[in-house]
JSON list of C-alpha atoms in Angstrom, two decimals:
[
{"chain": "A", "resi": 7, "resn": "VAL", "atom": "CA", "xyz": [123.26, 110.70, 79.57]},
{"chain": "A", "resi": 8, "resn": "GLN", "atom": "CA", "xyz": [124.10, 112.54, 82.93]},
{"chain": "A", "resi": 9, "resn": "LEU", "atom": "CA", "xyz": [121.98, 114.61, 85.87]},
{"chain": "A", "resi": 10, "resn": "VAL", "atom": "CA", "xyz": [123.47, 116.28, 88.66]},
{"chain": "A", "resi": 11, "resn": "GLU", "atom": "CA", "xyz": [121.11, 117.96, 91.60]},
{"chain": "A", "resi": 12, "resn": "SER", "atom": "CA", "xyz": [121.83, 120.26, 94.04]},
{"chain": "A", "resi": 13, "resn": "GLY", "atom": "CA", "xyz": [120.16, 122.59, 96.49]},
{"chain": "A", "resi": 14, "resn": "GLY", "atom": "CA", "xyz": [118.52, 120.30, 99.29]},
{"chain": "A", "resi": 15, "resn": "GLY", "atom": "CA", "xyz": [119.42, 121.08, 102.94]},
{"chain": "A", "resi": 16, "resn": "LEU", "atom": "CA", "xyz": [118.02, 121.22, 106.20]},
{"chain": "A", "resi": 17, "resn": "VAL", "atom": "CA", "xyz": [114.69, 123.70, 106.12]},
{"chain": "A", "resi": 18, "resn": "GLN", "atom": "CA", "xyz": [112.06, 125.16, 108.46]},
{"chain": "A", "resi": 19, "resn": "PRO", "atom": "CA", "xyz": [108.32, 124.26, 108.78]},
{"chain": "A", "resi": 20, "resn": "GLY", "atom": "CA", "xyz": [107.60, 127.17, 106.26]},
{"chain": "A", "resi": 21, "resn": "GLY", "atom": "CA", "xyz": [110.19, 127.87, 104.70]},
{"chain": "A", "resi": 22, "resn": "SER", "atom": "CA", "xyz": [111.71, 127.44, 100.90]},
{"chain": "A", "resi": 23, "resn": "LEU", "atom": "CA", "xyz": [113.88, 125.40, 98.91]},
{"chain": "A", "resi": 24, "resn": "ARG", "atom": "CA", "xyz": [114.61, 125.09, 94.56]},
{"chain": "A", "resi": 25, "resn": "LEU", "atom": "CA", "xyz": [116.39, 122.36, 93.53]},
{"chain": "A", "resi": 26, "resn": "SER", "atom": "CA", "xyz": [118.57, 122.03, 90.31]},
{"chain": "A", "resi": 27, "resn": "CYS", "atom": "CA", "xyz": [119.16, 119.14, 87.51]},
{"chain": "A", "resi": 28, "resn": "ALA", "atom": "CA", "xyz": [121.97, 120.06, 85.60]},
{"chain": "A", "resi": 29, "resn": "ALA", "atom": "CA", "xyz": [122.00, 117.59, 82.06]},
{"chain": "A", "resi": 30, "resn": "SER", "atom": "CA", "xyz": [124.52, 116.49, 80.16]},
{"chain": "A", "resi": 31, "resn": "GLY", "atom": "CA", "xyz": [124.97, 113.93, 77.39]},
{"chain": "A", "resi": 32, "resn": "PHE", "atom": "CA", "xyz": [121.47, 115.25, 75.93]},
{"chain": "A", "resi": 33, "resn": "ASN", "atom": "CA", "xyz": [118.87, 118.81, 75.56]},
{"chain": "A", "resi": 34, "resn": "ILE", "atom": "CA", "xyz": [116.40, 118.36, 77.68]},
{"chain": "A", "resi": 35, "resn": "ASP", "atom": "CA", "xyz": [113.79, 120.28, 75.20]},
{"chain": "A", "resi": 36, "resn": "ASP", "atom": "CA", "xyz": [113.75, 117.37, 73.58]},
{"chain": "A", "resi": 37, "resn": "TYR", "atom": "CA", "xyz": [112.87, 115.27, 76.65]},
{"chain": "A", "resi": 38, "resn": "THR", "atom": "CA", "xyz": [110.61, 115.00, 78.67]},
{"chain": "A", "resi": 39, "resn": "ILE", "atom": "CA", "xyz": [111.79, 115.79, 82.66]},
{"chain": "A", "resi": 40, "resn": "GLY", "atom": "CA", "xyz": [110.82, 115.84, 86.31]},
{"chain": "A", "resi": 41, "resn": "TRP", "atom": "CA", "xyz": [110.73, 115.92, 89.89]},
{"chain": "A", "resi": 42, "resn": "PHE", "atom": "CA", "xyz": [110.65, 112.22, 92.31]},
{"chain": "A", "resi": 43, "resn": "ARG", "atom": "CA", "xyz": [110.74, 111.85, 95.59]},
{"chain": "A", "resi": 44, "resn": "GLN", "atom": "CA", "xyz": [111.03, 108.52, 98.60]},
{"chain": "A", "resi": 45, "resn": "ALA", "atom": "CA", "xyz": [110.35, 109.18, 101.98]},
{"chain": "A", "resi": 46, "resn": "PRO", "atom": "CA", "xyz": [111.85, 106.79, 104.38]},
{"chain": "A", "resi": 47, "resn": "GLY", "atom": "CA", "xyz": [110.44, 103.91, 103.92]},
{"chain": "A", "resi": 48, "resn": "LYS", "atom": "CA", "xyz": [108.09, 104.59, 100.95]},
{"chain": "A", "resi": 49, "resn": "GLU", "atom": "CA", "xyz": [108.19, 103.81, 97.24]},
{"chain": "A", "resi": 50, "resn": "ARG", "atom": "CA", "xyz": [109.60, 106.54, 94.84]},
{"chain": "A", "resi": 51, "resn": "ASP", "atom": "CA", "xyz": [106.71, 108.80, 93.33]},
{"chain": "A", "resi": 52, "resn": "GLY", "atom": "CA", "xyz": [107.02, 111.82, 90.54]},
{"chain": "A", "resi": 53, "resn": "PHE", "atom": "CA", "xyz": [105.32, 114.74, 91.49]},
{"chain": "A", "resi": 54, "resn": "ALA", "atom": "CA", "xyz": [105.86, 117.35, 89.11]},
{"chain": "A", "resi": 55, "resn": "CYS", "atom": "CA", "xyz": [107.30, 117.12, 85.17]},
{"chain": "A", "resi": 56, "resn": "ILE", "atom": "CA", "xyz": [107.49, 119.31, 81.71]},
{"chain": "A", "resi": 57, "resn": "ASP", "atom": "CA", "xyz": [107.09, 117.41, 78.88]},
{"chain": "A", "resi": 58, "resn": "SER", "atom": "CA", "xyz": [108.73, 117.52, 76.12]},
{"chain": "A", "resi": 59, "resn": "GLU", "atom": "CA", "xyz": [106.12, 119.91, 74.04]},
{"chain": "A", "resi": 60, "resn": "GLY", "atom": "CA", "xyz": [106.51, 121.87, 77.42]},
{"chain": "A", "resi": 61, "resn": "THR", "atom": "CA", "xyz": [103.34, 120.99, 79.06]},
{"chain": "A", "resi": 62, "resn": "ILE", "atom": "CA", "xyz": [103.54, 121.33, 82.54]},
{"chain": "A", "resi": 63, "resn": "PHE", "atom": "CA", "xyz": [102.42, 118.46, 85.40]},
{"chain": "A", "resi": 64, "resn": "ILE", "atom": "CA", "xyz": [102.04, 119.00, 88.79]},
{"chain": "A", "resi": 65, "resn": "VAL", "atom": "CA", "xyz": [100.54, 116.65, 90.68]},
{"chain": "A", "resi": 66, "resn": "ASP", "atom": "CA", "xyz": [97.61, 118.04, 94.00]},
{"chain": "A", "resi": 67, "resn": "SER", "atom": "CA", "xyz": [99.54, 117.36, 97.17]},
{"chain": "A", "resi": 68, "resn": "VAL", "atom": "CA", "xyz": [101.84, 119.67, 95.88]},
{"chain": "A", "resi": 69, "resn": "LYS", "atom": "CA", "xyz": [99.84, 122.60, 93.46]},
{"chain": "A", "resi": 70, "resn": "GLY", "atom": "CA", "xyz": [100.10, 125.42, 94.79]},
{"chain": "A", "resi": 71, "resn": "ARG", "atom": "CA", "xyz": [103.63, 125.40, 97.01]},
{"chain": "A", "resi": 72, "resn": "PHE", "atom": "CA", "xyz": [105.44, 123.39, 94.04]},
{"chain": "A", "resi": 73, "resn": "THR", "atom": "CA", "xyz": [106.75, 124.44, 91.16]},
{"chain": "A", "resi": 74, "resn": "ILE", "atom": "CA", "xyz": [108.73, 122.96, 88.17]},
{"chain": "A", "resi": 75, "resn": "SER", "atom": "CA", "xyz": [111.14, 125.64, 85.85]},
{"chain": "A", "resi": 76, "resn": "SER", "atom": "CA", "xyz": [113.54, 124.83, 82.92]},
{"chain": "A", "resi": 77, "resn": "ASP", "atom": "CA", "xyz": [116.12, 127.20, 81.07]},
{"chain": "A", "resi": 78, "resn": "ASN", "atom": "CA", "xyz": [117.24, 125.34, 78.38]},
{"chain": "A", "resi": 79, "resn": "ALA", "atom": "CA", "xyz": [120.14, 127.57, 77.35]},
{"chain": "A", "resi": 80, "resn": "LYS", "atom": "CA", "xyz": [121.73, 126.26, 81.14]},
{"chain": "A", "resi": 81, "resn": "ASN", "atom": "CA", "xyz": [120.28, 122.31, 79.75]},
{"chain": "A", "resi": 82, "resn": "THR", "atom": "CA", "xyz": [118.56, 122.70, 83.46]},
{"chain": "A", "resi": 83, "resn": "TRP", "atom": "CA", "xyz": [115.99, 122.07, 85.49]},
{"chain": "A", "resi": 84, "resn": "TYR", "atom": "CA", "xyz": [114.50, 123.21, 88.70]},
{"chain": "A", "resi": 85, "resn": "LEU", "atom": "CA", "xyz": [112.21, 122.89, 91.88]},
{"chain": "A", "resi": 86, "resn": "GLN", "atom": "CA", "xyz": [110.88, 125.68, 93.45]},
{"chain": "A", "resi": 87, "resn": "MET", "atom": "CA", "xyz": [109.02, 124.60, 97.31]},
{"chain": "A", "resi": 88, "resn": "ASN", "atom": "CA", "xyz": [107.39, 126.72, 98.70]},
{"chain": "A", "resi": 89, "resn": "ASN", "atom": "CA", "xyz": [105.87, 126.27, 103.08]},
{"chain": "A", "resi": 90, "resn": "LEU", "atom": "CA", "xyz": [107.62, 123.02, 103.09]},
{"chain": "A", "resi": 91, "resn": "LYS", "atom": "CA", "xyz": [105.54, 120.90, 105.64]},
{"chain": "A", "resi": 92, "resn": "PRO", "atom": "CA", "xyz": [107.71, 118.08, 107.67]},
{"chain": "A", "resi": 93, "resn": "ASP", "atom": "CA", "xyz": [105.86, 115.69, 104.92]},
{"chain": "A", "resi": 94, "resn": "ASP", "atom": "CA", "xyz": [108.10, 116.65, 102.62]},
{"chain": "A", "resi": 95, "resn": "THR", "atom": "CA", "xyz": [111.21, 115.32, 103.88]},
{"chain": "A", "resi": 96, "resn": "ALA", "atom": "CA", "xyz": [112.47, 112.81, 101.44]},
{"chain": "A", "resi": 97, "resn": "VAL", "atom": "CA", "xyz": [115.01, 112.12, 98.87]},
{"chain": "A", "resi": 98, "resn": "TYR", "atom": "CA", "xyz": [114.58, 114.37, 96.02]},
{"chain": "A", "resi": 99, "resn": "TYR", "atom": "CA", "xyz": [115.59, 113.55, 92.32]},
{"chain": "A", "resi": 100, "resn": "CYS", "atom": "CA", "xyz": [115.36, 113.99, 89.38]},
{"chain": "A", "resi": 101, "resn": "ALA", "atom": "CA", "xyz": [114.05, 112.06, 86.39]},
{"chain": "A", "resi": 102, "resn": "ALA", "atom": "CA", "xyz": [114.42, 112.38, 82.27]},
{"chain": "A", "resi": 103, "resn": "GLU", "atom": "CA", "xyz": [113.23, 110.73, 79.35]},
{"chain": "A", "resi": 104, "resn": "GLY", "atom": "CA", "xyz": [113.42, 110.53, 75.79]},
{"chain": "A", "resi": 105, "resn": "GLY", "atom": "CA", "xyz": [111.32, 109.96, 72.93]},
{"chain": "A", "resi": 106, "resn": "HIS", "atom": "CA", "xyz": [108.28, 112.36, 73.29]},
{"chain": "A", "resi": 107, "resn": "LYS", "atom": "CA", "xyz": [106.94, 110.56, 76.16]},
{"chain": "A", "resi": 108, "resn": "SER", "atom": "CA", "xyz": [104.67, 111.48, 78.78]},
{"chain": "A", "resi": 109, "resn": "CYS", "atom": "CA", "xyz": [104.38, 112.26, 82.05]},
{"chain": "A", "resi": 110, "resn": "LEU", "atom": "CA", "xyz": [102.40, 109.50, 83.17]},
{"chain": "A", "resi": 111, "resn": "GLU", "atom": "CA", "xyz": [105.45, 107.93, 81.09]},
{"chain": "A", "resi": 112, "resn": "LEU", "atom": "CA", "xyz": [108.16, 109.24, 83.53]},
{"chain": "A", "resi": 113, "resn": "PHE", "atom": "CA", "xyz": [106.37, 108.60, 86.38]},
{"chain": "A", "resi": 114, "resn": "LEU", "atom": "CA", "xyz": [106.17, 104.89, 85.61]},
{"chain": "A", "resi": 115, "resn": "GLY", "atom": "CA", "xyz": [109.93, 104.63, 85.13]},
{"chain": "A", "resi": 116, "resn": "PRO", "atom": "CA", "xyz": [112.58, 106.74, 83.29]},
{"chain": "A", "resi": 117, "resn": "GLY", "atom": "CA", "xyz": [115.12, 106.43, 81.90]},
{"chain": "A", "resi": 118, "resn": "SER", "atom": "CA", "xyz": [118.01, 109.12, 83.81]},
{"chain": "A", "resi": 119, "resn": "TRP", "atom": "CA", "xyz": [118.48, 109.28, 87.52]},
{"chain": "A", "resi": 120, "resn": "GLY", "atom": "CA", "xyz": [119.88, 111.72, 88.95]},
{"chain": "A", "resi": 121, "resn": "GLN", "atom": "CA", "xyz": [122.31, 110.68, 91.97]},
{"chain": "A", "resi": 122, "resn": "GLY", "atom": "CA", "xyz": [119.24, 112.08, 95.13]},
{"chain": "A", "resi": 123, "resn": "THR", "atom": "CA", "xyz": [119.32, 115.31, 97.53]},
{"chain": "A", "resi": 124, "resn": "GLN", "atom": "CA", "xyz": [118.09, 114.47, 100.67]},
{"chain": "A", "resi": 125, "resn": "VAL", "atom": "CA", "xyz": [115.19, 117.61, 101.36]},
{"chain": "A", "resi": 126, "resn": "THR", "atom": "CA", "xyz": [114.38, 117.73, 105.22]},
{"chain": "A", "resi": 127, "resn": "VAL", "atom": "CA", "xyz": [112.30, 119.95, 107.00]},
{"chain": "A", "resi": 128, "resn": "SER", "atom": "CA", "xyz": [111.87, 120.23, 110.80]},
{"chain": "A", "resi": 129, "resn": "SER", "atom": "CA", "xyz": [111.99, 122.87, 113.57]}
]
């Protein structure tokens, strides 16, 4: 199982970024997939997820600004981030868990992680 992220960078407040997570070694439509982030000095927290049945969960703090989606044909999922704020600055990680787990179970500890990509929101 391998997850490779791309798409991070520096963006001004109010700007947008799209992160991608390309998976290999498994089919994402059989997995629960999602995104975590870790800001400096803080814990790594999950905030967006698609479970193996296609149900989407996004935490309230980013709902309306962040969107998670997937392309099963490309075995890739995405995080579209709009109206970015300085507080969104963090290392972003994609994650996946097999076994038809719920999003809560993914957030408690996924089986596989991407390498992380830095997102910096600053003027």
